[in-house]
XYZ file of C-alpha atoms in Angstrom:
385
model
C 34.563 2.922 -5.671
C 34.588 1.417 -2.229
C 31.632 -0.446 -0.802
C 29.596 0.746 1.789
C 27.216 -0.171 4.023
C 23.691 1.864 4.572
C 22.001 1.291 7.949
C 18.218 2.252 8.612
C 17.030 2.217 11.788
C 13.290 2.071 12.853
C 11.009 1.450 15.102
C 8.254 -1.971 15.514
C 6.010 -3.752 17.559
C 5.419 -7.640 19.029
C 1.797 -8.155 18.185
C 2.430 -12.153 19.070
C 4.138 -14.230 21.599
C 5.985 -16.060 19.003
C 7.834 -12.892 17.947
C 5.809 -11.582 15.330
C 6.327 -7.782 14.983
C 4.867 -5.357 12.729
C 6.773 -2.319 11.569
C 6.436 0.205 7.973
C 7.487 -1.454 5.060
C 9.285 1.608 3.918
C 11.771 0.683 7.162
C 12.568 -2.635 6.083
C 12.065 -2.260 1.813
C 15.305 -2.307 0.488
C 17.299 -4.364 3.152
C 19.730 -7.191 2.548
C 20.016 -7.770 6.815
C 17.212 -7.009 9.305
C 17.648 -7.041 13.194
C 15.778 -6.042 15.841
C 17.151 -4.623 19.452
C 14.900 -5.367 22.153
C 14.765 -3.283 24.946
C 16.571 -5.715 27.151
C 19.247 -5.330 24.664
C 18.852 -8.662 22.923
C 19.345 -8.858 19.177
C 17.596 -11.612 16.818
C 17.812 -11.401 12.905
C 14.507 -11.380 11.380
C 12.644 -13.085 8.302
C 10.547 -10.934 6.389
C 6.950 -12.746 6.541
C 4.927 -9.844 4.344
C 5.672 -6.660 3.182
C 3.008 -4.578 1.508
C 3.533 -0.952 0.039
C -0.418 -0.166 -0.137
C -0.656 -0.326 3.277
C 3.200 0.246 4.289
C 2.927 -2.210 6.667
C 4.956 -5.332 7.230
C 5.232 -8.183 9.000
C 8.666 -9.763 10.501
C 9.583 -12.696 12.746
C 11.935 -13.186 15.193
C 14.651 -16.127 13.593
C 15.736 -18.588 16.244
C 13.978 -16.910 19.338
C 12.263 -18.788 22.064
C 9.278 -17.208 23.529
C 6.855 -16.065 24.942
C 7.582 -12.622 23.700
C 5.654 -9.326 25.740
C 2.406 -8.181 23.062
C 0.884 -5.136 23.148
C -2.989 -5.911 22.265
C -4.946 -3.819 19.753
C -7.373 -1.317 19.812
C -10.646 -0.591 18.115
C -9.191 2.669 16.071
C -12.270 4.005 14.838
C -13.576 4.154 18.637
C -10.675 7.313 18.935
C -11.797 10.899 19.297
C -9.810 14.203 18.822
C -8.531 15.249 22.210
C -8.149 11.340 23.333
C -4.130 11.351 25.513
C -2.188 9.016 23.400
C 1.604 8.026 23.576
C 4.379 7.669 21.082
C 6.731 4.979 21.739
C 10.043 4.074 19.267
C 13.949 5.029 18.535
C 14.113 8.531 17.211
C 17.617 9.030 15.557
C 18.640 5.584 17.111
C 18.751 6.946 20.221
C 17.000 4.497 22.023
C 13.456 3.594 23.383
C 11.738 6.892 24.227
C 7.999 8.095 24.360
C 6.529 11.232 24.420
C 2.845 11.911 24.781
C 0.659 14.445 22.842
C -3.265 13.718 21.643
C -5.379 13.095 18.636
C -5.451 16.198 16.702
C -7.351 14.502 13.975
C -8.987 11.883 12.225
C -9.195 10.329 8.785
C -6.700 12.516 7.293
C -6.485 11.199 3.491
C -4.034 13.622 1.584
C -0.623 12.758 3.100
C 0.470 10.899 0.038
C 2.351 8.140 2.497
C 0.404 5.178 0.939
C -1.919 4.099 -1.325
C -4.167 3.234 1.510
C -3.964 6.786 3.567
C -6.373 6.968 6.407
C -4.467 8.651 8.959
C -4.361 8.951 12.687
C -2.821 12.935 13.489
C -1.328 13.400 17.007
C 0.831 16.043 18.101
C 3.026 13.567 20.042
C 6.605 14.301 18.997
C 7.582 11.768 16.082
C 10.800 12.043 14.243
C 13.019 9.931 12.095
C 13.486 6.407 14.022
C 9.728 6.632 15.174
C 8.388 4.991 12.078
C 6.987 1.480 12.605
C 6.863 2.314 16.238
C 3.391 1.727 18.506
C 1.325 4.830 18.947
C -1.042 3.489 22.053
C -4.286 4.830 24.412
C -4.123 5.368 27.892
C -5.146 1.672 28.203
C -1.928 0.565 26.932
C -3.623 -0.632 23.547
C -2.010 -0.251 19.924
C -4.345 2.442 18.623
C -1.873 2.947 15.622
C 1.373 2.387 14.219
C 3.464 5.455 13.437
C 4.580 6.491 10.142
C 4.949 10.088 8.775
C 6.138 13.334 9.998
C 5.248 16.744 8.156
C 7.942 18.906 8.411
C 10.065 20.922 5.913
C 13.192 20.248 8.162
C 12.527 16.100 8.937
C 12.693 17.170 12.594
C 8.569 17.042 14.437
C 6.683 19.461 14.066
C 3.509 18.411 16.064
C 1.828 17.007 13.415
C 2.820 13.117 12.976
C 0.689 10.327 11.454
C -0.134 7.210 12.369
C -1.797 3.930 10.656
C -4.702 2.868 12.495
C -4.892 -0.422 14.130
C -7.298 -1.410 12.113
C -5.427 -1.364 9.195
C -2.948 -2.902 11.149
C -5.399 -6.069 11.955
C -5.993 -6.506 8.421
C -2.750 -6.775 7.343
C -1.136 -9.640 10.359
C -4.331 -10.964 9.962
C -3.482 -11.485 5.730
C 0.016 -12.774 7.631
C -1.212 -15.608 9.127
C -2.395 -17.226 5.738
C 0.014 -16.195 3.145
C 2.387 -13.417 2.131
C 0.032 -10.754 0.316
C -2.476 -8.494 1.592
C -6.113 -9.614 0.861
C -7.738 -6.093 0.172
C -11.212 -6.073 -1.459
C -11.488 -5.655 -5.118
C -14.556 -3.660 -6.406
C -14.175 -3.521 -9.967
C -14.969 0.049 -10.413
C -13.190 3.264 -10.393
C -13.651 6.347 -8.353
C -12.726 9.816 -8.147
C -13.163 12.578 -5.598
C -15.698 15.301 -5.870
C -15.466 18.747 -6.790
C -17.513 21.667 -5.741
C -18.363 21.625 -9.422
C -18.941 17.988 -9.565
C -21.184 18.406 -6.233
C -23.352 21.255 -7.881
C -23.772 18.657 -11.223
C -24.936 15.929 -8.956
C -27.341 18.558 -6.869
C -25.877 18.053 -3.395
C -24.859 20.219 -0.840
C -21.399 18.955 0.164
C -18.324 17.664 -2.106
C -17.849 14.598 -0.542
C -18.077 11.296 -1.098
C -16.548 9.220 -4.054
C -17.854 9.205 -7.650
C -17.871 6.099 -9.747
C -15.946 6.856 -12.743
C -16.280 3.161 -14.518
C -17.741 -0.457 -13.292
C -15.860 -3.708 -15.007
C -18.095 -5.959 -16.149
C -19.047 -8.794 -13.627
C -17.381 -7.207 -10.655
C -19.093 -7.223 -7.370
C -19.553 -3.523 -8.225
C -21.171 -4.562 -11.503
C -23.173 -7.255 -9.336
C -23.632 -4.836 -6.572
C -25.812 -2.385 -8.985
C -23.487 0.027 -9.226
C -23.393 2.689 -12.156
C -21.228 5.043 -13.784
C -22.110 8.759 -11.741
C -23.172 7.095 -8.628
C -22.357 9.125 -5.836
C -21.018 6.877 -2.440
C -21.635 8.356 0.455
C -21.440 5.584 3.337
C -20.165 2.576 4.212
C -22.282 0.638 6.829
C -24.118 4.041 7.882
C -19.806 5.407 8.251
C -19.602 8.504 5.671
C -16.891 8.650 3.545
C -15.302 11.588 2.200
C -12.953 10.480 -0.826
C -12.307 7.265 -2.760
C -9.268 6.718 -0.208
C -11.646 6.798 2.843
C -13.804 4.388 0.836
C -10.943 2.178 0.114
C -10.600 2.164 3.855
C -13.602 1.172 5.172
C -13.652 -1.511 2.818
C -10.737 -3.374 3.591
C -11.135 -2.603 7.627
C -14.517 -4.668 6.994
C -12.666 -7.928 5.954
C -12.786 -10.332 2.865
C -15.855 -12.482 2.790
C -18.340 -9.403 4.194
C -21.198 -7.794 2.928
C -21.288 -4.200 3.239
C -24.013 -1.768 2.723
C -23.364 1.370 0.376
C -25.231 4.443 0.205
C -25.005 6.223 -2.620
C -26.768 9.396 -3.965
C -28.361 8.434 -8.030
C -30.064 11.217 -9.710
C -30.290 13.202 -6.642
C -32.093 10.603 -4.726
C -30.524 8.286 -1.929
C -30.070 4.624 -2.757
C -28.429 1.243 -0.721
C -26.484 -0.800 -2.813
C -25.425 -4.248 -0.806
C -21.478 -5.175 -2.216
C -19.901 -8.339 -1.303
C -16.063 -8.223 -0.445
C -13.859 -10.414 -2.727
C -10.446 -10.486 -3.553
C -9.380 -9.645 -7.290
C -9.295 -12.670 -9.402
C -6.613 -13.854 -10.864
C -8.285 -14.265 -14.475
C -5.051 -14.635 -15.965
C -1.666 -16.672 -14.747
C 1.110 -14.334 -13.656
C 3.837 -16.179 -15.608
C 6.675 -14.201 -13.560
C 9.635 -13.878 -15.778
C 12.856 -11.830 -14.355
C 14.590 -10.753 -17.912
C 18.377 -10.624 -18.913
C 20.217 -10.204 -21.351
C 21.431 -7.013 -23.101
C 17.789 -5.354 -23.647
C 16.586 -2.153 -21.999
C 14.563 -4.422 -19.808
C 17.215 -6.864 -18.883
C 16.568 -7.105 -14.635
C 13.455 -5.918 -14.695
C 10.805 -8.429 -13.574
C 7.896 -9.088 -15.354
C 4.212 -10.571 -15.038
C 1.325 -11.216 -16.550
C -1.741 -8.358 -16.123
C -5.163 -9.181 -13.862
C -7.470 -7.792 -11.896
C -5.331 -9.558 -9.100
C -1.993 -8.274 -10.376
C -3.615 -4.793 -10.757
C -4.357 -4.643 -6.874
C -1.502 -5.671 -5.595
C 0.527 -2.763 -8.021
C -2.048 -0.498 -7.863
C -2.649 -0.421 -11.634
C -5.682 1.565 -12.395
C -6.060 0.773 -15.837
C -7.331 -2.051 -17.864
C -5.785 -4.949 -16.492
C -4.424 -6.344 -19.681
C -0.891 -7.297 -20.989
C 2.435 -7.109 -19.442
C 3.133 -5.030 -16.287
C 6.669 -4.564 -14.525
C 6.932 -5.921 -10.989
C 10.121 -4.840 -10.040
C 13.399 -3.611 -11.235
C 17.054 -4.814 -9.778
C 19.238 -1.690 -8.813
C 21.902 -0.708 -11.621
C 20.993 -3.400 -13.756
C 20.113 -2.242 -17.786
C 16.677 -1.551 -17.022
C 17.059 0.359 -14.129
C 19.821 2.838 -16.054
C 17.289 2.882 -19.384
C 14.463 4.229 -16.577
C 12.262 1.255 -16.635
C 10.118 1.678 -13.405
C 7.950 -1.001 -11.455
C 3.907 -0.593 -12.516
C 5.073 0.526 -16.594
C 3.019 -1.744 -18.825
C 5.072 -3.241 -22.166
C 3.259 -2.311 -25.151
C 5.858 -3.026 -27.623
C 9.661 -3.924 -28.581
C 11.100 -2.529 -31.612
C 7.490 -2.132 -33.382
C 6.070 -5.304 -32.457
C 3.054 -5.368 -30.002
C 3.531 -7.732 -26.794
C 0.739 -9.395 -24.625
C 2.458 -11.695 -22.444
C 5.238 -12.307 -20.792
C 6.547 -15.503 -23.245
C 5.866 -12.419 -26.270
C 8.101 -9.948 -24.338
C 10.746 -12.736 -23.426
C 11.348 -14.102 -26.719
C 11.463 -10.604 -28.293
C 14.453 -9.498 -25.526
C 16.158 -13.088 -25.889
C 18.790 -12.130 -29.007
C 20.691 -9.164 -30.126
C 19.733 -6.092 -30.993
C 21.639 -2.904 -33.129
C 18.756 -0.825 -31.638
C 16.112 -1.438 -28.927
C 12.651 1.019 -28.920
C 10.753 0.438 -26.617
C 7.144 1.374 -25.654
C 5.623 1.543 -22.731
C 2.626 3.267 -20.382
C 3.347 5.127 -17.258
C 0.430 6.673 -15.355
C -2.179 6.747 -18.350
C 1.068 8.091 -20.928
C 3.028 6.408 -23.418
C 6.026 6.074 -23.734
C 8.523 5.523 -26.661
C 12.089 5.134 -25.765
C 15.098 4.135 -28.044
C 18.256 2.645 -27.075
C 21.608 1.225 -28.448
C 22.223 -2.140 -28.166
Protein backbone atom coordinates (compact mmCIF):
# COMPACT_ATOMS: atom_id res chain seq x y z
CA UNK A 1 0.00 0.00 0.00
CA UNK A 2 1.02 3.56 -0.63
CA UNK A 3 2.17 5.86 2.13
CA UNK A 4 0.33 8.59 3.34
CA UNK A 5 0.54 11.39 5.23
CA UNK A 6 -2.09 12.32 8.24
CA UNK A 7 -2.25 16.03 9.16
CA UNK A 8 -3.89 17.30 12.54
CA UNK A 9 -4.47 20.62 12.95
CA UNK A 10 -5.08 22.45 16.33
CA UNK A 11 -5.14 25.20 18.08
CA UNK A 12 -2.30 26.74 21.08
CA UNK A 13 -1.19 29.48 23.00
CA UNK A 14 2.32 31.66 23.73
CA UNK A 15 2.34 31.69 27.49
CA UNK A 16 6.24 33.07 27.19
CA UNK A 17 8.21 35.50 25.22
CA UNK A 18 10.65 32.91 24.27
CA UNK A 19 7.99 30.98 22.33
CA UNK A 20 6.73 28.67 24.72
CA UNK A 21 3.14 27.59 23.81
CA UNK A 22 0.83 25.33 25.43
CA UNK A 23 -1.68 23.31 23.47
CA UNK A 24 -3.72 19.49 24.31
CA UNK A 25 -1.54 16.74 24.18
CA UNK A 26 -4.09 14.76 22.32
CA UNK A 27 -3.21 17.51 19.29
CA UNK A 28 0.30 16.86 19.20
CA UNK A 29 0.42 12.79 20.62
CA UNK A 30 1.17 10.84 17.81
CA UNK A 31 3.15 13.33 15.54
CA UNK A 32 6.39 12.70 13.70
CA UNK A 33 6.43 16.85 12.51
CA UNK A 34 4.91 19.71 14.54
CA UNK A 35 4.49 23.38 13.22
CA UNK A 36 2.86 26.15 14.28
CA UNK A 37 1.22 29.11 11.93
CA UNK A 38 1.22 32.31 13.57
CA UNK A 39 -1.21 34.68 12.79
CA UNK A 40 1.17 36.83 10.85
CA UNK A 41 1.55 33.81 8.80
CA UNK A 42 4.98 32.77 10.01
CA UNK A 43 5.75 29.09 10.43
CA UNK A 44 8.47 27.64 13.01
CA UNK A 45 8.82 23.78 13.69
CA UNK A 46 8.46 23.00 17.22
CA UNK A 47 10.24 20.71 19.95
CA UNK A 48 8.05 18.95 22.14
CA UNK A 49 9.22 20.15 25.81
CA UNK A 50 6.34 17.98 27.89
CA UNK A 51 3.51 16.17 27.04
CA UNK A 52 1.26 14.77 29.73
CA UNK A 53 -2.01 12.65 29.09
CA UNK A 54 -3.39 13.18 32.84
CA UNK A 55 -3.73 16.54 32.30
CA UNK A 56 -3.80 16.61 28.28
CA UNK A 57 -1.75 19.37 28.30
CA UNK A 58 1.55 20.00 26.62
CA UNK A 59 4.15 22.12 26.31
CA UNK A 60 6.05 23.11 22.85
CA UNK A 61 8.77 25.57 21.82
CA UNK A 62 9.31 27.52 19.05
CA UNK A 63 12.84 25.89 17.18
CA UNK A 64 15.07 28.63 15.84
CA UNK A 65 12.73 31.70 16.60
CA UNK A 66 13.93 35.00 17.86
CA UNK A 67 11.70 36.77 20.20
CA UNK A 68 10.00 38.45 22.06
CA UNK A 69 6.92 36.53 21.20
CA UNK A 70 3.11 38.36 22.17
CA UNK A 71 1.82 36.27 25.77
CA UNK A 72 -1.41 36.17 26.83
CA UNK A 73 -1.17 36.25 30.87
CA UNK A 74 -3.20 33.90 33.07
CA UNK A 75 -6.04 34.05 35.07
CA UNK A 76 -7.06 32.98 38.53
CA UNK A 77 -9.74 30.16 37.18
CA UNK A 78 -11.38 29.40 40.26
CA UNK A 79 -12.24 33.31 40.62
CA UNK A 80 -14.90 32.47 37.35
CA UNK A 81 -18.64 32.46 37.89
CA UNK A 82 -21.48 31.03 35.66
CA UNK A 83 -22.75 33.86 33.50
CA UNK A 84 -19.01 35.51 33.38
CA UNK A 85 -18.66 36.76 29.00
CA UNK A 86 -15.78 34.71 27.91
CA UNK A 87 -14.22 34.25 24.34
CA UNK A 88 -13.09 31.32 22.29
CA UNK A 89 -10.17 31.91 20.22
CA UNK A 90 -8.42 28.98 17.71
CA UNK A 91 -8.62 27.30 13.99
CA UNK A 92 -11.84 25.41 13.69
CA UNK A 93 -11.54 23.00 10.63
CA UNK A 94 -8.21 24.85 9.73
CA UNK A 95 -9.94 27.60 8.73
CA UNK A 96 -8.07 30.11 10.31
CA UNK A 97 -7.94 32.31 13.53
CA UNK A 98 -11.56 32.94 14.57
CA UNK A 99 -13.36 33.65 17.99
CA UNK A 100 -16.67 33.50 18.99
CA UNK A 101 -17.98 34.50 22.37
CA UNK A 102 -20.56 32.67 24.60
CA UNK A 103 -20.32 32.46 28.75
CA UNK A 104 -19.66 30.11 31.57
CA UNK A 105 -22.45 27.75 31.69
CA UNK A 106 -20.73 25.80 34.37
CA UNK A 107 -18.21 24.89 36.69
CA UNK A 108 -16.26 21.87 37.89
CA UNK A 109 -17.80 19.55 35.55
CA UNK A 110 -15.97 16.06 36.39
CA UNK A 111 -17.69 13.31 34.16
CA UNK A 112 -16.49 14.20 30.63
CA UNK A 113 -14.09 11.33 30.52
CA UNK A 114 -11.41 13.76 28.50
CA UNK A 115 -8.63 13.16 31.11
CA UNK A 116 -7.65 11.64 34.02
CA UNK A 117 -7.54 14.99 35.64
CA UNK A 118 -11.26 16.34 34.51
CA UNK A 119 -12.20 19.55 36.15
CA UNK A 120 -13.88 21.33 33.51
CA UNK A 121 -14.65 24.85 32.50
CA UNK A 122 -18.40 24.64 30.32
CA UNK A 123 -19.08 27.64 28.00
CA UNK A 124 -21.46 27.80 25.33
CA UNK A 125 -18.94 29.62 23.08
CA UNK A 126 -18.94 27.75 19.78
CA UNK A 127 -15.92 25.15 19.84
CA UNK A 128 -15.42 22.66 17.12
CA UNK A 129 -12.71 20.47 15.75
CA UNK A 130 -9.44 22.82 15.31
CA UNK A 131 -10.43 24.68 18.64
CA UNK A 132 -8.63 22.25 20.86
CA UNK A 133 -5.49 23.63 22.54
CA UNK A 134 -6.81 27.02 21.71
CA UNK A 135 -7.10 30.03 24.61
CA UNK A 136 -10.53 30.37 26.10
CA UNK A 137 -10.01 34.08 27.83
CA UNK A 138 -12.17 36.82 30.24
CA UNK A 139 -13.13 40.05 29.21
CA UNK A 140 -9.72 41.17 30.60
CA UNK A 141 -7.95 39.46 27.93
CA UNK A 142 -6.60 36.75 30.50
CA UNK A 143 -6.23 32.86 29.74
CA UNK A 144 -9.07 31.65 31.95
CA UNK A 145 -8.77 28.15 30.19
CA UNK A 146 -7.50 26.21 27.46
CA UNK A 147 -10.06 24.51 25.23
CA UNK A 148 -10.46 20.93 24.79
CA UNK A 149 -13.73 18.94 24.28
CA UNK A 150 -16.87 19.33 22.44
CA UNK A 151 -20.11 17.18 23.28
CA UNK A 152 -21.82 16.50 20.35
CA UNK A 153 -23.11 13.32 18.62
CA UNK A 154 -22.25 14.94 15.17
CA UNK A 155 -18.40 16.51 16.17
CA UNK A 156 -19.91 19.82 15.02
CA UNK A 157 -20.69 22.49 18.59
CA UNK A 158 -23.32 22.12 20.18
CA UNK A 159 -23.07 24.89 22.91
CA UNK A 160 -21.62 22.92 25.33
CA UNK A 161 -17.60 22.93 24.97
CA UNK A 162 -15.01 22.38 27.74
CA UNK A 163 -12.22 23.95 28.72
CA UNK A 164 -9.05 23.19 31.14
CA UNK A 165 -8.73 25.74 33.66
CA UNK A 166 -5.76 27.90 33.88
CA UNK A 167 -4.92 26.63 36.80
CA UNK A 168 -4.27 23.42 35.66
CA UNK A 169 -2.63 25.04 33.02
CA UNK A 170 -0.03 26.85 35.60
CA UNK A 171 0.77 23.64 37.05
CA UNK A 172 1.70 21.97 34.21
CA UNK A 173 4.36 25.01 32.32
CA UNK A 174 5.19 25.52 35.66
CA UNK A 175 6.40 21.35 35.89
CA UNK A 176 7.97 22.66 32.24
CA UNK A 177 10.35 24.83 33.45
CA UNK A 178 12.19 22.08 35.58
CA UNK A 179 11.91 18.90 33.73
CA UNK A 180 9.72 16.97 31.32
CA UNK A 181 6.97 15.27 33.67
CA UNK A 182 4.19 16.65 35.50
CA UNK A 183 4.79 16.90 39.32
CA UNK A 184 1.17 15.99 40.59
CA UNK A 185 0.81 15.14 44.32
CA UNK A 186 0.84 11.61 45.38
CA UNK A 187 -1.44 10.68 48.38
CA UNK A 188 -1.04 7.14 48.82
CA UNK A 189 -4.60 6.29 49.23
CA UNK A 190 -7.46 5.40 47.10
CA UNK A 191 -10.82 6.95 46.67
CA UNK A 192 -14.09 6.38 45.28
CA UNK A 193 -17.20 8.47 44.76
CA UNK A 194 -20.23 8.29 46.92
CA UNK A 195 -23.44 6.79 46.46
CA UNK A 196 -26.77 7.74 47.82
CA UNK A 197 -26.38 4.38 49.50
CA UNK A 198 -22.90 4.97 50.56
CA UNK A 199 -24.11 8.58 51.89
CA UNK A 200 -27.03 6.97 54.00
CA UNK A 201 -24.11 4.27 55.51
CA UNK A 202 -21.94 7.15 56.46
CA UNK A 203 -25.17 9.23 57.96
CA UNK A 204 -24.90 12.36 55.81
CA UNK A 205 -27.20 14.24 53.95
CA UNK A 206 -25.53 14.70 50.55
CA UNK A 207 -23.47 12.08 48.27
CA UNK A 208 -20.60 13.99 47.85
CA UNK A 209 -17.34 14.05 48.62
CA UNK A 210 -14.67 11.23 48.10
CA UNK A 211 -14.39 8.04 50.19
CA UNK A 212 -11.07 6.54 51.09
CA UNK A 213 -11.10 3.12 49.84
CA UNK A 214 -7.31 2.09 51.04
CA UNK A 215 -4.17 4.18 52.63
CA UNK A 216 -0.46 2.67 51.64
CA UNK A 217 1.53 2.41 54.34
CA UNK A 218 3.81 5.51 55.04
CA UNK A 219 2.14 7.76 52.54
CA UNK A 220 1.44 11.29 53.43
CA UNK A 221 -2.14 9.95 53.60
CA UNK A 222 -0.95 7.30 56.05
CA UNK A 223 1.07 10.26 57.83
CA UNK A 224 -1.74 12.62 57.32
CA UNK A 225 -4.17 10.34 59.67
CA UNK A 226 -6.12 9.22 57.17
CA UNK A 227 -8.32 5.94 57.42
CA UNK A 228 -10.05 3.52 55.40
CA UNK A 229 -14.10 5.06 55.30
CA UNK A 230 -13.06 8.56 55.82
CA UNK A 231 -15.28 10.74 54.12
CA UNK A 232 -13.32 14.11 52.34
CA UNK A 233 -15.25 16.78 52.07
CA UNK A 234 -12.89 19.98 51.57
CA UNK A 235 -9.86 21.05 50.52
CA UNK A 236 -8.65 24.34 52.21
CA UNK A 237 -12.42 25.17 53.30
CA UNK A 238 -13.10 24.40 48.88
CA UNK A 239 -15.75 21.36 48.88
CA UNK A 240 -15.17 18.72 46.74
CA UNK A 241 -17.61 16.60 45.14
CA UNK A 242 -15.74 13.38 43.72
CA UNK A 243 -12.24 11.91 43.96
CA UNK A 244 -11.55 13.82 40.51
CA UNK A 245 -12.42 17.25 42.08
CA UNK A 246 -10.15 16.17 44.94
CA UNK A 247 -7.43 15.24 42.63
CA UNK A 248 -7.85 18.77 41.44
CA UNK A 249 -7.54 20.83 44.15
CA UNK A 250 -4.62 19.02 45.09
CA UNK A 251 -2.42 19.46 42.34
CA UNK A 252 -3.78 23.31 41.69
CA UNK A 253 -2.22 23.75 45.36
CA UNK A 254 1.40 22.90 44.24
CA UNK A 255 4.14 20.35 45.38
CA UNK A 256 5.76 21.27 48.63
CA UNK A 257 2.16 22.64 50.31
CA UNK A 258 0.29 21.75 53.15
CA UNK A 259 -3.28 21.47 52.70
CA UNK A 260 -6.03 21.14 55.14
CA UNK A 261 -8.69 18.23 54.65
CA UNK A 262 -11.97 17.94 56.10
CA UNK A 263 -13.30 14.88 56.31
CA UNK A 264 -16.51 13.43 57.91
CA UNK A 265 -15.29 10.00 60.51
CA UNK A 266 -18.06 8.28 62.18
CA UNK A 267 -20.45 10.95 61.44
CA UNK A 268 -18.45 13.61 63.07
CA UNK A 269 -16.30 16.36 61.20
CA UNK A 270 -12.54 16.07 61.43
CA UNK A 271 -9.24 18.25 59.81
CA UNK A 272 -6.65 16.17 58.68
CA UNK A 273 -3.37 18.45 57.64
CA UNK A 274 -1.64 16.42 54.28
CA UNK A 275 1.59 17.49 52.95
CA UNK A 276 1.99 17.49 49.04
CA UNK A 277 4.79 15.20 47.72
CA UNK A 278 5.53 13.70 44.63
CA UNK A 279 5.37 9.73 44.36
CA UNK A 280 8.62 8.18 45.16
CA UNK A 281 10.41 6.41 43.06
CA UNK A 282 11.02 3.34 45.56
CA UNK A 283 12.11 1.29 42.84
CA UNK A 284 14.49 2.09 39.55
CA UNK A 285 12.50 2.18 36.33
CA UNK A 286 15.01 0.03 34.39
CA UNK A 287 13.26 1.08 30.92
CA UNK A 288 13.72 -1.73 28.54
CA UNK A 289 12.06 -1.37 24.84
CA UNK A 290 11.76 -5.34 23.85
CA UNK A 291 12.38 -7.12 20.42
CA UNK A 292 12.59 -9.93 19.15
CA UNK A 293 9.90 -12.40 17.98
CA UNK A 294 7.76 -12.44 21.41
CA UNK A 295 4.21 -11.13 21.77
CA UNK A 296 5.81 -8.21 23.51
CA UNK A 297 8.51 -7.47 21.05
CA UNK A 298 8.07 -3.21 20.72
CA UNK A 299 6.42 -2.81 23.58
CA UNK A 300 8.29 -0.76 26.20
CA UNK A 301 8.70 -1.75 29.50
CA UNK A 302 9.51 -0.43 33.17
CA UNK A 303 9.88 -1.17 36.39
CA UNK A 304 6.53 -0.59 38.88
CA UNK A 305 6.48 2.44 41.76
CA UNK A 306 4.48 4.59 43.35
CA UNK A 307 6.18 7.12 40.87
CA UNK A 308 5.64 4.98 37.78
CA UNK A 309 2.02 4.38 38.98
CA UNK A 310 1.24 8.25 38.78
CA UNK A 311 2.54 9.06 35.86
CA UNK A 312 0.35 5.81 34.09
CA UNK A 313 -2.31 6.13 36.25
CA UNK A 314 -1.98 2.61 37.69
CA UNK A 315 -4.31 2.18 40.54
CA UNK A 316 -3.14 -0.93 41.80
CA UNK A 317 -0.32 -2.14 43.86
CA UNK A 318 2.59 -0.67 42.43
CA UNK A 319 4.59 -3.79 42.03
CA UNK A 320 6.27 -5.64 39.05
CA UNK A 321 6.42 -4.87 35.46
CA UNK A 322 4.09 -2.32 33.79
CA UNK A 323 3.97 -1.45 29.91
CA UNK A 324 4.87 2.13 29.01
CA UNK A 325 4.20 2.20 25.58
CA UNK A 326 3.69 0.16 22.54
CA UNK A 327 5.27 0.99 18.83
CA UNK A 328 2.44 0.95 16.10
CA UNK A 329 2.28 -2.48 14.05
CA UNK A 330 5.05 -3.90 15.77
CA UNK A 331 4.31 -7.79 17.41
CA UNK A 332 2.98 -6.45 20.45
CA UNK A 333 0.79 -4.06 19.17
CA UNK A 334 -0.93 -6.90 16.63
CA UNK A 335 -0.94 -9.59 19.84
CA UNK A 336 -3.09 -6.51 21.74
CA UNK A 337 -0.53 -5.62 24.26
CA UNK A 338 -1.72 -2.12 25.52
CA UNK A 339 0.29 0.65 27.51
CA UNK A 340 -0.63 0.41 31.60
CA UNK A 341 -0.99 -3.95 31.28
CA UNK A 342 1.19 -5.29 34.06
CA UNK A 343 3.43 -8.69 33.05
CA UNK A 344 2.62 -11.34 35.37
CA UNK A 345 4.07 -14.15 33.53
CA UNK A 346 5.70 -15.72 30.20
CA UNK A 347 4.97 -19.18 29.34
CA UNK A 348 4.23 -20.19 33.18
CA UNK A 349 6.98 -18.48 34.74
CA UNK A 350 6.22 -15.47 37.09
CA UNK A 351 8.19 -12.09 36.19
CA UNK A 352 9.07 -9.13 38.59
CA UNK A 353 11.31 -7.01 36.72
CA UNK A 354 12.14 -5.90 33.74
CA UNK A 355 15.80 -8.01 33.46
CA UNK A 356 13.08 -11.29 34.42
CA UNK A 357 10.77 -10.31 31.50
CA UNK A 358 13.80 -9.52 29.09
CA UNK A 359 15.67 -12.60 29.45
CA UNK A 360 12.48 -14.72 29.26
CA UNK A 361 11.52 -12.86 25.59
CA UNK A 362 15.35 -12.97 24.49
CA UNK A 363 15.26 -16.69 22.55
CA UNK A 364 12.81 -18.66 20.60
CA UNK A 365 9.77 -19.80 21.33
CA UNK A 366 7.25 -22.79 19.58
CA UNK A 367 4.55 -21.09 21.74
CA UNK A 368 4.36 -17.82 23.74
CA UNK A 369 1.39 -17.50 26.76
CA UNK A 370 1.35 -14.78 28.13
CA UNK A 371 -0.28 -13.25 31.27
CA UNK A 372 -1.08 -10.15 32.04
CA UNK A 373 -3.57 -7.54 34.16
CA UNK A 374 -5.68 -4.99 32.50
CA UNK A 375 -7.92 -2.80 34.67
CA UNK A 376 -8.02 -5.15 37.87
CA UNK A 377 -8.46 -8.54 35.17
CA UNK A 378 -6.17 -11.07 34.07
CA UNK A 379 -5.31 -11.95 31.30
CA UNK A 380 -3.98 -15.20 29.64
CA UNK A 381 -3.14 -15.02 26.04
CA UNK A 382 -1.37 -17.68 23.80
CA UNK A 383 0.47 -17.16 20.72
CA UNK A 384 2.58 -18.95 17.99
CA UNK A 385 5.93 -18.25 17.76
Amino acid sequence: PQQRVQRSLGSGVIIDAAGIIVTNNHVIANADEIKVALNDRREFDCDVVLKDERTDLAILKLRNAKGPFPTMDFADSDALEIGDLVLAIGDPFGVGQTVTSGIVSALARTQVGASDYQFFIQTDASINPGNSGGALIDMDGRLVGINTAILSPAGGSNGIGFAIPANMVKVVAESAKSGTRVRLPWVGATFQPVTSDIAEGLGVDDARGALVADVAPDSPGARAGLKTGDLVTSVDGVAVDDPTSLNYRLATRGIGTTVKLGLTRGGKPYVATLALETAPETTPRDEVALNGNSPLAGATIVNLSPAVAEELAYRGNPMGVIVSDVADGSLADQAGVARGDVILAINGRKVASTAEVSAATAGAARYWDLTVERNGRILRSRFRG
